[in-house]
Coordinates of C-alpha atoms in Angstrom, one line a residue:
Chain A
X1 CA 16.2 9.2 -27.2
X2 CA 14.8 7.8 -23.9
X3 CA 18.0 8.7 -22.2
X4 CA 18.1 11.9 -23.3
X5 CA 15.7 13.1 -21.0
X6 CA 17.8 12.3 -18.0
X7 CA 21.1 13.2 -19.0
X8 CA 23.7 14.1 -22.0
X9 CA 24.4 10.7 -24.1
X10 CA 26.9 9.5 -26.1
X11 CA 25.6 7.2 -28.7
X12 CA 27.5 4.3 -30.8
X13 CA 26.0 2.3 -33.6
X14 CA 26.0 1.6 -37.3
X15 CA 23.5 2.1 -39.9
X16 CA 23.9 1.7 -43.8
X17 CA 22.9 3.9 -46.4
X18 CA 19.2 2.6 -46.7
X19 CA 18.5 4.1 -43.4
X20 CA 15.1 6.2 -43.7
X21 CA 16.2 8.8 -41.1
X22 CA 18.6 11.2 -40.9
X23 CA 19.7 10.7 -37.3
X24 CA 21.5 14.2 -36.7
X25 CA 17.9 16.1 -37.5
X26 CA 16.1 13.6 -35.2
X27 CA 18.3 14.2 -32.0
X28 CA 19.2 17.6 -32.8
X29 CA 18.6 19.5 -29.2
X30 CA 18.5 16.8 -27.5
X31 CA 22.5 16.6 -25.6
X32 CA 22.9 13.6 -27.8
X33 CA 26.4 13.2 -29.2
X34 CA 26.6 11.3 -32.8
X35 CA 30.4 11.2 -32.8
X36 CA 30.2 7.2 -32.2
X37 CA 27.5 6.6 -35.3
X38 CA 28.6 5.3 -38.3
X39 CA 27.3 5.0 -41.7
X40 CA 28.5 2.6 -44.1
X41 CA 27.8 3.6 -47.6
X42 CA 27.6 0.0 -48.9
X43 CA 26.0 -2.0 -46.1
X44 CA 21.9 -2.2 -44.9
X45 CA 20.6 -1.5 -41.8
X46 CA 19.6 -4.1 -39.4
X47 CA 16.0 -4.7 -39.6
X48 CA 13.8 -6.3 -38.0
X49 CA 10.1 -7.2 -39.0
X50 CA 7.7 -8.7 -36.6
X51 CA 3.4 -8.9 -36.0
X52 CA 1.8 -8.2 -32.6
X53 CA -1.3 -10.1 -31.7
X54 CA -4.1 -9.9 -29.3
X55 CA -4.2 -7.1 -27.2
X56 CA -0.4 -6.5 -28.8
X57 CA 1.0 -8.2 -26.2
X58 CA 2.3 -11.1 -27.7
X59 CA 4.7 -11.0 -31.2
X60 CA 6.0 -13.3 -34.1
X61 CA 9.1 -12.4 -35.7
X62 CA 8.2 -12.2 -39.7
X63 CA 11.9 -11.7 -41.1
X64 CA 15.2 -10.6 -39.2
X65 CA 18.0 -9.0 -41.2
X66 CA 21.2 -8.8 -39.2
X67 CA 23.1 -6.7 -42.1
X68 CA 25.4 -4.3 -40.5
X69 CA 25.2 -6.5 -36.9
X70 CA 27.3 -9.0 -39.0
X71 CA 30.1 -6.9 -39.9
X72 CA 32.6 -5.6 -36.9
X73 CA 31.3 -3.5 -34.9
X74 CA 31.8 0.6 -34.7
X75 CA 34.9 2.3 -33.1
X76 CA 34.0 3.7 -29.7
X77 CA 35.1 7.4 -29.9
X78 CA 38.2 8.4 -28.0
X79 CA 36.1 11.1 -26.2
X80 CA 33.6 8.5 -24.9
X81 CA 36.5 6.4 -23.2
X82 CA 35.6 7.7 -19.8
X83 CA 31.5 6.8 -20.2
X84 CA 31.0 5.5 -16.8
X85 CA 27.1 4.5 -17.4
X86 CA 27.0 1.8 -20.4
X87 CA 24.0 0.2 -22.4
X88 CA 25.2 -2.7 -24.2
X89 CA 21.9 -2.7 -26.4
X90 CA 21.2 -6.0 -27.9
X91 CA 23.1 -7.4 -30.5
X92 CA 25.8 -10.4 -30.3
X93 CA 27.3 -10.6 -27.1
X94 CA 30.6 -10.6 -29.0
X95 CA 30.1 -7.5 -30.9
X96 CA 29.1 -6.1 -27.0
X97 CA 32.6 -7.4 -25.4
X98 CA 34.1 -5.7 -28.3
X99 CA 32.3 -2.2 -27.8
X100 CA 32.7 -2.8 -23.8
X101 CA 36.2 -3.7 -23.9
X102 CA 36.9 0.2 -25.7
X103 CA 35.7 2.1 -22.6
X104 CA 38.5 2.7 -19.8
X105 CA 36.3 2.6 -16.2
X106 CA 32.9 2.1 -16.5
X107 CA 30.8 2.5 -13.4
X108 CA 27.6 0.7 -14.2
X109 CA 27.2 -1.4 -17.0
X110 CA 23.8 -3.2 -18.6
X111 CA 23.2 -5.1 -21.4
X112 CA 20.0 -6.7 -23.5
X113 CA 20.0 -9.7 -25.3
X114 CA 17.8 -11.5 -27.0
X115 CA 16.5 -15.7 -27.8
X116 CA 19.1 -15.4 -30.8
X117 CA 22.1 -15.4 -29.0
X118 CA 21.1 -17.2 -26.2
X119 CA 20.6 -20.2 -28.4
X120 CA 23.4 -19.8 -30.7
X121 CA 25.9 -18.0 -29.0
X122 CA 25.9 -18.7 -25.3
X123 CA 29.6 -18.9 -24.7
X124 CA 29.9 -15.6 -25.9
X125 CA 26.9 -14.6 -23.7
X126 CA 28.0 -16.3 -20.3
X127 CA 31.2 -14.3 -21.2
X128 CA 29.7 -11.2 -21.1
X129 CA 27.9 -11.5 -17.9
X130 CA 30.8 -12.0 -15.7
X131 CA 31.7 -8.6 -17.2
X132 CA 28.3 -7.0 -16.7
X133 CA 26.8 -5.3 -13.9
X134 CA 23.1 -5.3 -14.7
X135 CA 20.7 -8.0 -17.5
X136 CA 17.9 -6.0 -18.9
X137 CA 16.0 -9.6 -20.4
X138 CA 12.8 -10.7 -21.6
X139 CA 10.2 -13.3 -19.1
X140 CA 10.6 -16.0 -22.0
X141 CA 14.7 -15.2 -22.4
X142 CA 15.6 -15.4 -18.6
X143 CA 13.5 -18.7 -18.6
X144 CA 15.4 -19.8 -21.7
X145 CA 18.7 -18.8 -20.2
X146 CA 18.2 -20.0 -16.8
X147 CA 16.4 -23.3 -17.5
X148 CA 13.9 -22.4 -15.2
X149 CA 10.0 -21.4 -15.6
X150 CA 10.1 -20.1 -12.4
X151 CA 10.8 -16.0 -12.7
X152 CA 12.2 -15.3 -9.5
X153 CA 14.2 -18.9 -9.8
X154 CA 15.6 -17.9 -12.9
X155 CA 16.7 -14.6 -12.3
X156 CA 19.0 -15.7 -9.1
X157 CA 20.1 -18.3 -11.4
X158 CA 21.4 -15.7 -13.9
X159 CA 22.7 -13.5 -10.6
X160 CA 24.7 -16.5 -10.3
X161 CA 26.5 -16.3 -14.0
X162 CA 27.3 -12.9 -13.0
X163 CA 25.5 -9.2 -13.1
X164 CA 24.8 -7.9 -9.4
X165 CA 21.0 -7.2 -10.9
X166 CA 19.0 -8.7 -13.7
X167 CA 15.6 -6.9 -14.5
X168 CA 13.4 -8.6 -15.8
X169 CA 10.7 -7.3 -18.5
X170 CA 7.2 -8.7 -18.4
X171 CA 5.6 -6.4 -21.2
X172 CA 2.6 -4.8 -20.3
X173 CA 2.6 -6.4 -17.0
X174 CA 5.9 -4.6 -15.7
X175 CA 9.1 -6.2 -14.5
X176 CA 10.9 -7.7 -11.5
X177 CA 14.4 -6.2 -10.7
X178 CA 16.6 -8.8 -8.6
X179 CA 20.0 -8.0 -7.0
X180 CA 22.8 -10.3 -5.9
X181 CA 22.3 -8.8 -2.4
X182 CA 18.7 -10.3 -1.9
X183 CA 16.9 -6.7 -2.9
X184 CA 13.4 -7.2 -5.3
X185 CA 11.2 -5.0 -7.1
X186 CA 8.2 -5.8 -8.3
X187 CA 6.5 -3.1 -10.5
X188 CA 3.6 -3.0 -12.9
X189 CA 3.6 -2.1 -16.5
X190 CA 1.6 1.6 -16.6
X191 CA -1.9 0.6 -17.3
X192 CA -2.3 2.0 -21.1
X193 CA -5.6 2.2 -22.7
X194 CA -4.7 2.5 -25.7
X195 CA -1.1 0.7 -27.0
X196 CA -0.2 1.4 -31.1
X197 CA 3.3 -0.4 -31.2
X198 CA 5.4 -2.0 -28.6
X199 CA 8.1 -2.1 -30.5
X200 CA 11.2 -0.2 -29.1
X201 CA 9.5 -0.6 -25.6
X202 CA 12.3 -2.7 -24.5
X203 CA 14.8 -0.4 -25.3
X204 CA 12.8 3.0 -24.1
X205 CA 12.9 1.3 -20.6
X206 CA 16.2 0.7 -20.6
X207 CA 17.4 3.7 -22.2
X208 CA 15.2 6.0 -19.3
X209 CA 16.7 3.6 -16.9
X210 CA 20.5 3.9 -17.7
X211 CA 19.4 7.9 -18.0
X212 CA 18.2 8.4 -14.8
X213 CA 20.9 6.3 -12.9
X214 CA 23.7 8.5 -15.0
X215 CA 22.1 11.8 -13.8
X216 CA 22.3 10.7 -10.4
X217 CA 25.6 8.9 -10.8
X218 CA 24.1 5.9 -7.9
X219 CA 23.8 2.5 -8.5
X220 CA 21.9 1.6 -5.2
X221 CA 18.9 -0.3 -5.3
X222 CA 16.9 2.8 -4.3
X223 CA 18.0 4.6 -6.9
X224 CA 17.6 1.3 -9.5
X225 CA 13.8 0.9 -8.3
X226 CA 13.5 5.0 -9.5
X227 CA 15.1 4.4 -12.8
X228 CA 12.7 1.1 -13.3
X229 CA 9.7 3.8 -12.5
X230 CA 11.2 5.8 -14.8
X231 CA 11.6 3.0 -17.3
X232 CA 8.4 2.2 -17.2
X233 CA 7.0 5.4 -17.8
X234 CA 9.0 6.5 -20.9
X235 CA 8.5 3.1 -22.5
X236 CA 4.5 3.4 -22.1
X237 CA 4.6 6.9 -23.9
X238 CA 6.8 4.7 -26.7
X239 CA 4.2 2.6 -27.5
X240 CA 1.3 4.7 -27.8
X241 CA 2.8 6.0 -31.6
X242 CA 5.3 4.7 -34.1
X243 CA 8.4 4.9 -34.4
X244 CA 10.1 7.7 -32.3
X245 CA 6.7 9.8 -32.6
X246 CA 5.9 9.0 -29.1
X247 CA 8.9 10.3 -27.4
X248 CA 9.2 13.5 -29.6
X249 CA 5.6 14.1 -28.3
X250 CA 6.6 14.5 -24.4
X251 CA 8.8 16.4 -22.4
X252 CA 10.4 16.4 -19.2
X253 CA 7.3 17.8 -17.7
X254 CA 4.8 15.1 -18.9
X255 CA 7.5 11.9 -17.5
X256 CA 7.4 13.8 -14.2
X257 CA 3.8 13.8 -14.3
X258 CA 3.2 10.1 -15.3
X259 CA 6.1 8.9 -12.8
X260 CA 3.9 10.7 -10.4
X261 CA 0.4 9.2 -11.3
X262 CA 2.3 5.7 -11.7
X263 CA 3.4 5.8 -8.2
X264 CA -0.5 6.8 -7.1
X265 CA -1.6 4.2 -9.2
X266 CA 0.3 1.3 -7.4
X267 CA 0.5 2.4 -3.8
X268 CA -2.0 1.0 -0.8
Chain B
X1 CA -11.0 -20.3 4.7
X2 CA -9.4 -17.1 3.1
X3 CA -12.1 -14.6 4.2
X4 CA -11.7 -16.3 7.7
X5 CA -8.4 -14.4 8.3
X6 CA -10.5 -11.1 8.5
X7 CA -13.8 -11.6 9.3
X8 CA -16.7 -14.1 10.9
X9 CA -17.7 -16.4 7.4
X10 CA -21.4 -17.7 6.7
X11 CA -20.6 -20.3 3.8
X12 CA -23.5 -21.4 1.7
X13 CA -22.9 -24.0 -0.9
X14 CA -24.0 -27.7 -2.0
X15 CA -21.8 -30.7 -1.8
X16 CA -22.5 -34.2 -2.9
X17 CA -21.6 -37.8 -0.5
X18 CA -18.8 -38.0 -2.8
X19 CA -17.2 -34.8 -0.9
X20 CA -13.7 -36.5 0.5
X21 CA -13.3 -33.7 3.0
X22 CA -15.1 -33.3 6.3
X23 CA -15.7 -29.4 6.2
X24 CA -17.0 -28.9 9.6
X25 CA -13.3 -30.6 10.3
X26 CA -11.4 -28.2 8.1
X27 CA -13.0 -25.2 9.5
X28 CA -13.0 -25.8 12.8
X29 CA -12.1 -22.7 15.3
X30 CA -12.2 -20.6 12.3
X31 CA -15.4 -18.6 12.8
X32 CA -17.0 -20.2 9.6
X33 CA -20.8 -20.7 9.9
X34 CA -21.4 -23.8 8.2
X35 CA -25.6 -23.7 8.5
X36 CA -25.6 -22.9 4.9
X37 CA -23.5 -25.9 3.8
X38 CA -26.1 -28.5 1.9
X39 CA -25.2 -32.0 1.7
X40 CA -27.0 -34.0 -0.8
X41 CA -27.1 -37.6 -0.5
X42 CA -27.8 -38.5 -4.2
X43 CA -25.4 -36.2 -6.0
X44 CA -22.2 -35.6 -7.1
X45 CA -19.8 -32.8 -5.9
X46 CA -18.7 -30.4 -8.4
X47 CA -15.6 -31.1 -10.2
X48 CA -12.4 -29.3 -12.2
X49 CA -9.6 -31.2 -13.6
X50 CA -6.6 -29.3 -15.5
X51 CA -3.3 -29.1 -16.2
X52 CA -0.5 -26.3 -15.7
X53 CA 1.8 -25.8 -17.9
X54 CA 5.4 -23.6 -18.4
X55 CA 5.7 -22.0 -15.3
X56 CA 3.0 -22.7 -14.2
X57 CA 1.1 -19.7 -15.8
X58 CA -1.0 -21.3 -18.5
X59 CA -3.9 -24.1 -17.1
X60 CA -6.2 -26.5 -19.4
X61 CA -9.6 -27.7 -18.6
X62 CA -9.1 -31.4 -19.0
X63 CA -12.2 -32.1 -17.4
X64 CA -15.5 -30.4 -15.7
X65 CA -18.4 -31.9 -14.3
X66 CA -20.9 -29.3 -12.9
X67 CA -22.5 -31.9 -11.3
X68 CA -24.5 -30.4 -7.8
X69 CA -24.5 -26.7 -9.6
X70 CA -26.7 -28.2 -12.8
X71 CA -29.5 -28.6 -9.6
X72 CA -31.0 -26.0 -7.4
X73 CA -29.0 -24.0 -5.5
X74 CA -29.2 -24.3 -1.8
X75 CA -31.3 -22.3 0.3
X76 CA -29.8 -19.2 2.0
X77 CA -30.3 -19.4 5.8
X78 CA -32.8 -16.9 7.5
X79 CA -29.9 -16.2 10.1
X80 CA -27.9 -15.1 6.9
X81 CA -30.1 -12.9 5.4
X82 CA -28.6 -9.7 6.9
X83 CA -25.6 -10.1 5.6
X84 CA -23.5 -7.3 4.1
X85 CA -20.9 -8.4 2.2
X86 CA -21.3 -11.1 -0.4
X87 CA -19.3 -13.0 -2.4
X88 CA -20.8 -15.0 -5.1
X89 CA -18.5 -17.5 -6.1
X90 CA -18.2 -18.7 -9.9
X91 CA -21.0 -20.6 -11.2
X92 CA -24.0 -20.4 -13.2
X93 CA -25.1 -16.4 -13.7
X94 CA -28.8 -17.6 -12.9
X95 CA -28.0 -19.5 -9.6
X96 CA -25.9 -16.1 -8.6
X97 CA -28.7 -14.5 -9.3
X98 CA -31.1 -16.6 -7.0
X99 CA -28.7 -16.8 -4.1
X100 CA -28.4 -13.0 -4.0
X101 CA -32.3 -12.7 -3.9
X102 CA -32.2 -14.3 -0.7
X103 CA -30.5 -11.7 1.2
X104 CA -32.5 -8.5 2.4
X105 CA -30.0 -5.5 1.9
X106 CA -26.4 -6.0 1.0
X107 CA -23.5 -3.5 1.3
X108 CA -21.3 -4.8 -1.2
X109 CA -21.9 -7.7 -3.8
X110 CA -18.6 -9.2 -5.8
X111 CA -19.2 -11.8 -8.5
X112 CA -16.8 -13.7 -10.2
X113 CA -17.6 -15.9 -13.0
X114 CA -16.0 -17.9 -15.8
X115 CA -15.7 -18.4 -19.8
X116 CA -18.3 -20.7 -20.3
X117 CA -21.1 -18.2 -18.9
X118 CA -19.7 -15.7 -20.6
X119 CA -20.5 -17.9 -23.9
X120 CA -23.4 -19.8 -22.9
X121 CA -25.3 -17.8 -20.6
X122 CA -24.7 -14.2 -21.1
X123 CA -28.1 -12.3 -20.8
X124 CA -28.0 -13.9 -17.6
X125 CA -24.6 -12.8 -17.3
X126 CA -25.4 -9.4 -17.6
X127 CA -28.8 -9.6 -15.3
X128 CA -26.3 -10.2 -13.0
X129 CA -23.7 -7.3 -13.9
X130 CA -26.6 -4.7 -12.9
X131 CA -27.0 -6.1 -9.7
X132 CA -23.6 -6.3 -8.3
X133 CA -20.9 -3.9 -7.2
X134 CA -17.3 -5.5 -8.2
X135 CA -17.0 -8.3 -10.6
X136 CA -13.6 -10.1 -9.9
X137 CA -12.5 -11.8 -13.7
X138 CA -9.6 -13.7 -15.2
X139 CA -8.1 -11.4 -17.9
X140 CA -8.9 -14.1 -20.6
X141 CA -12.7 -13.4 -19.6
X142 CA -13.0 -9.9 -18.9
X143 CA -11.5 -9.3 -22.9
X144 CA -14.4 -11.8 -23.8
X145 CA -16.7 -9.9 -22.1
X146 CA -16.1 -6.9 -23.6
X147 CA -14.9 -7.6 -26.4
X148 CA -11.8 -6.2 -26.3
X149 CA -8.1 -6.6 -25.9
X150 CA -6.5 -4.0 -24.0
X151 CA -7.6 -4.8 -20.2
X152 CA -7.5 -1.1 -19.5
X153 CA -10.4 -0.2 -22.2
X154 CA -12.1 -3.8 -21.4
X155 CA -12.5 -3.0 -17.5
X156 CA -14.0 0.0 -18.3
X157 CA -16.4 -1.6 -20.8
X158 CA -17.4 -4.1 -18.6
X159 CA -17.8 -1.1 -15.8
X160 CA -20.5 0.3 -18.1
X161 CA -22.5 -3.1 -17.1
X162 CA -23.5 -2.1 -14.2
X163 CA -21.0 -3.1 -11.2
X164 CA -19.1 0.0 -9.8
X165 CA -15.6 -2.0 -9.7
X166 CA -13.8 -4.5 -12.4
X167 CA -10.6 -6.6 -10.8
X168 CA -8.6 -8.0 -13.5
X169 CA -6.7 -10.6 -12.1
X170 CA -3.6 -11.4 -14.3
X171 CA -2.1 -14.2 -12.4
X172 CA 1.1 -14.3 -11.1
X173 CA 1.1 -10.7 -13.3
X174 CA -1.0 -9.5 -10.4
X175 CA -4.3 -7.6 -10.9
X176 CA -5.8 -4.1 -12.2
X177 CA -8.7 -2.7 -10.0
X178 CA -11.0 0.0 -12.0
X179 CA -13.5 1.7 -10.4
X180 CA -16.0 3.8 -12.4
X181 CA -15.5 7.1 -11.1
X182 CA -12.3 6.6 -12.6
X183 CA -10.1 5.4 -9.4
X184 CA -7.0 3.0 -10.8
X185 CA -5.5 0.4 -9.2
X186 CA -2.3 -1.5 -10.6
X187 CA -0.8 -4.2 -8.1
X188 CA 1.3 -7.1 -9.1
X189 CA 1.8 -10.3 -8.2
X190 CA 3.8 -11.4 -5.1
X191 CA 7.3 -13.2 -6.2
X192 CA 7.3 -16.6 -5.3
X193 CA 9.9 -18.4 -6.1
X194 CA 7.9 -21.8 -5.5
X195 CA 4.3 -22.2 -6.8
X196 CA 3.4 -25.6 -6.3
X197 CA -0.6 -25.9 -7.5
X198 CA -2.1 -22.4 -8.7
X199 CA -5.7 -23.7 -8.0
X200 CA -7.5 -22.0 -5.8
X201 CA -5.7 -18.7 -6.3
X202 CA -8.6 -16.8 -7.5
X203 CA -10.8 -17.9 -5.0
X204 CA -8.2 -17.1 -2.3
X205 CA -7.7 -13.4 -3.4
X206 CA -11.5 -13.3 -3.5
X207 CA -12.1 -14.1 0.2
X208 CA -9.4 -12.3 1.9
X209 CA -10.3 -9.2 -0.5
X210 CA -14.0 -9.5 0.9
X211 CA -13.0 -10.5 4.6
X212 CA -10.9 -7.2 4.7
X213 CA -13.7 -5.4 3.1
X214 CA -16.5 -6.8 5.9
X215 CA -13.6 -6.5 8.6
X216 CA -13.5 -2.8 7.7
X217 CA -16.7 -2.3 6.9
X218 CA -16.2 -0.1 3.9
X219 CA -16.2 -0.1 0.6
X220 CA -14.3 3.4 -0.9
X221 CA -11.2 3.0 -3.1
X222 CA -8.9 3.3 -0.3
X223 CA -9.8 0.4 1.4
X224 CA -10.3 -1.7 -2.1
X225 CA -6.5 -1.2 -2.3
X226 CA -5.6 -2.7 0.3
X227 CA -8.1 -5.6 0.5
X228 CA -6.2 -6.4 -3.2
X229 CA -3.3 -6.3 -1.5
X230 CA -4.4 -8.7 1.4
X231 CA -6.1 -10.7 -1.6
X232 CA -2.7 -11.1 -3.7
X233 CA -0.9 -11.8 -0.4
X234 CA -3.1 -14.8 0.8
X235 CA -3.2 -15.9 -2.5
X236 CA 0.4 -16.1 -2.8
X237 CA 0.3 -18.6 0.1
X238 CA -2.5 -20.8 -1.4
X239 CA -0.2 -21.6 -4.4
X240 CA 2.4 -22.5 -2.0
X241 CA 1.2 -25.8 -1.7
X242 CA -2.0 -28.4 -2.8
X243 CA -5.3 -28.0 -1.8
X244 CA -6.0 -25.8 1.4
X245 CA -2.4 -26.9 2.9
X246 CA -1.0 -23.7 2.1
X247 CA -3.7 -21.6 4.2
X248 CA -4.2 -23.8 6.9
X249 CA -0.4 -24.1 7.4
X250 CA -0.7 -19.9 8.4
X251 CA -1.8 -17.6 10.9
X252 CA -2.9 -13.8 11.2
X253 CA 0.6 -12.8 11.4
X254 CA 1.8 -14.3 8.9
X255 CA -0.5 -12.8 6.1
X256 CA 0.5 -9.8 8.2
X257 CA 4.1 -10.0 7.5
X258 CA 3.6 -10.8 3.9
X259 CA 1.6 -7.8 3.3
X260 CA 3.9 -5.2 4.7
X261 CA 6.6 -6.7 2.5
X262 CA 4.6 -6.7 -0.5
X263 CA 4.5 -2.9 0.3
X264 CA 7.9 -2.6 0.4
X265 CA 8.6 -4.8 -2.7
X266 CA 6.3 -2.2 -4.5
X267 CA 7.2 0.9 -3.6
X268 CA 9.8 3.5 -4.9

């Protein structure tokens, strides 16, 4: 959905039967191509269940379901082969070779992760990163992964295991973007008075991101530091609703306008 | 020592015999009128002790003694009393109050103050509030102030106090300047990929963001952005190593240097 403000997208995945939505009505419109979803009849949904705290800026998982993340992962559509901007969205880094490994020439490709596979399945994960170009990880996950409290530490550390840039998300307070070449962004999280639910914030960023940089079809860091902007400003309208409500709310017009104020807001 | 960078310095404040430094040593050549400095014979210097933990990013009290700021506060110096730009450093709301009292007609009053007056002292806390212009705060403090969690809707709470600016400061998240006619500020921290002793940091951004201020001589939104800027910057060299090693081991051009790539680490 974030992506689909930046550019036409091709979208993999697997749902089962007890999904709640019916995914063609929601992106109906929006030059987003289902031919890669599948839905298994007799598997659940991945699901995930967590509690926000505070000002909503810190979270507990309450129960994980992995369901169809278990099973092998979806076909990658013959006409998708040529995809040359990937998002490996988080799931088992295994399951993301297998779905990367399906696509002929990629140009750029990121990938999230999460605590889960970083503690359980980190051969896997160090095997994806030599095949990566960008990280798109958590402030507690790159620590965790690089062994390292120190942000900026950690992030070389990961440069080192192999993507040429690892982004780092800090929540409300913004990310850091590092590249292999020495290149840093530093960029605050939109200042949002009023925050309903984080969750899918993560992926909103990352999903405007990977939009942006396939519209353009650049990869330098001028263009990555845009496409963090742009991150950042699609996840904040994410979490001021539920659910998708907060990006089927906006259009073009109102991103331009908060990428805008966002770049007033954090310029002296 | 921070304010020093920018402007001329008259320091007012109370030490005990127990005081291992020589001040009029450490300041030396650095335009800092010491004739407010009160040494008191038969009392103890004020004292913090705390831990840092993870990254550095969380800190414990493991020990306070208020020690010289439970007694009077010193006098203000006549030569002092035309001074127009005033910082009053953390410490008991009533003893703010009484220092600012002394001083005929100030331009611009910042405050900072801590979570024990917030919980202990807080009618004086707010006396206070309507008498200054910016209160600089921890996030931490400025939700208990207010009351509330998100920092955006707490700033603005604490704006309806009385002072005409709130600085959040977030850490090595950076800080979020709000001005009541509305005017945002969002700057984060600078990357440093050593911190060795975060104490002092606050105090640091403080000085340099009032010894631009006094330098410049104004006070409009414009110039508040950029004495944050020079505050995060000079800052970002206090942590660099213990006690006041990490500003007295820099010059002008230094804090110079930093600040123009601080600019460029920011901007897109």
């Amino acid at each position: 959905m974030a992506a689909s403000f930046f550019s036409p997208v091709r979208l993999v995945g697997v749902i089962g039967s007890d999904c709640p939505f019916d995914l063609v009505e929601v992106f109906a419109g929006r030059g987003v191509d289902l031919k890669g979803l599948e839905i298994r009849k007799d598997s659940r949904t991945f699901r995930w269940a967590g509690s926000y705290h505070g000002a909503m800026n810190e979270r507990t998982t309450d129960s994980i379901e992995l369901n169809v993340l278990e099973e092998e992962p979806p076909a990658v559509p013959g006409s998708y082969k040529d995809s040359k901007f990937i998002f490996l969205a988080n799931t088992a880094p295994a399951l993301q070779l297998q779905l990367l490994e399906q696509v002929n020439k990629p140009k750029f490709v990121a990938a999230d992760t999460m605590d889960c596979w970083i503690e359980g399945h980190l051969n896997d994960l160090k095997s994806l990163l030599e095949k990566i170009d960008c990280l798109i990880i958590n402030e507690d996950e790159v620590r965790m992964l690089a062994g390292q409290g120190n942000l900026i530490g950690a992030a070389e550390k990961v440069l080192d295991m192999g993507p040429s840039v690892v982004i780092v998300k800090k929540g409300e307070s913004g990310s850091i973007t590092c590249e292999a070449g020495g290149g840093k962004f530093v960029l605050p999280g939109y200042p949002s008075a009023e925050v309903k639910d984080p969750t899918g914030a993560g992926d909103s960023f990352a999903g405007a991101l990977m939009g942006y940089l396939a519209k353009r079809n650049r990869t330098d860091f001028a263009a990555l530091k845009t496409a963090v902007a742009y991150g950042t400003v699609v996840a904040s309208f994410a979490i001021a609703d539920f659910s998708l409500q907060g990006l089927t709310a906006i259009n073009k017009s109102d991103i331009e306008n908060r990428f805008k104020t966002l770049r007033k807001l954090t310029s002296f």
